Amino acid sequence: MAHKENTNILSGEWINQRVENVLTQVEEIVDQLLVEG
């Protein structure tokens, strides 16, 4: 079961989760820059 993530990548679910995580991180960074600016 060590390669379960590979199956998720093929199904596209893993990609969607990664995109959502990245967008969330970007929003947090932008918020911090706006506050500091």
XYZ file of C-alpha atoms in Angstrom:
37
model
C 0.000 0.000 0.000
C 3.080 2.229 -0.114
C 2.192 3.357 -3.641
C -1.375 4.408 -2.876
C -0.464 8.051 -3.491
C 0.467 7.184 -7.066
C -3.072 5.882 -7.617
C -4.483 9.127 -6.225
C -2.269 11.118 -8.597
C -3.649 9.175 -11.560
C -7.203 9.809 -10.374
C -6.497 13.525 -10.114
C -7.567 13.765 -6.468
C -3.969 14.206 -5.296
C -3.405 17.020 -7.808
C -6.557 18.835 -6.705
C -5.500 18.628 -3.052
C -2.026 19.953 -3.853
C -3.458 22.858 -5.880
C -5.804 23.799 -3.035
C -2.937 23.646 -0.528
C -0.724 25.843 -2.707
C -3.485 28.406 -3.260
C -4.114 28.546 0.493
C -0.407 29.124 1.166
C -0.264 31.864 -1.477
C -3.267 33.623 0.064
C -1.611 33.518 3.491
C 1.626 34.959 2.077
C -0.247 37.731 0.260
C -2.149 38.604 3.434
C 1.131 38.833 5.369
C 2.697 41.054 2.692
C -0.326 43.364 2.702
C -0.222 43.667 6.497
C 3.530 44.292 6.552
C 3.303 46.708 3.610
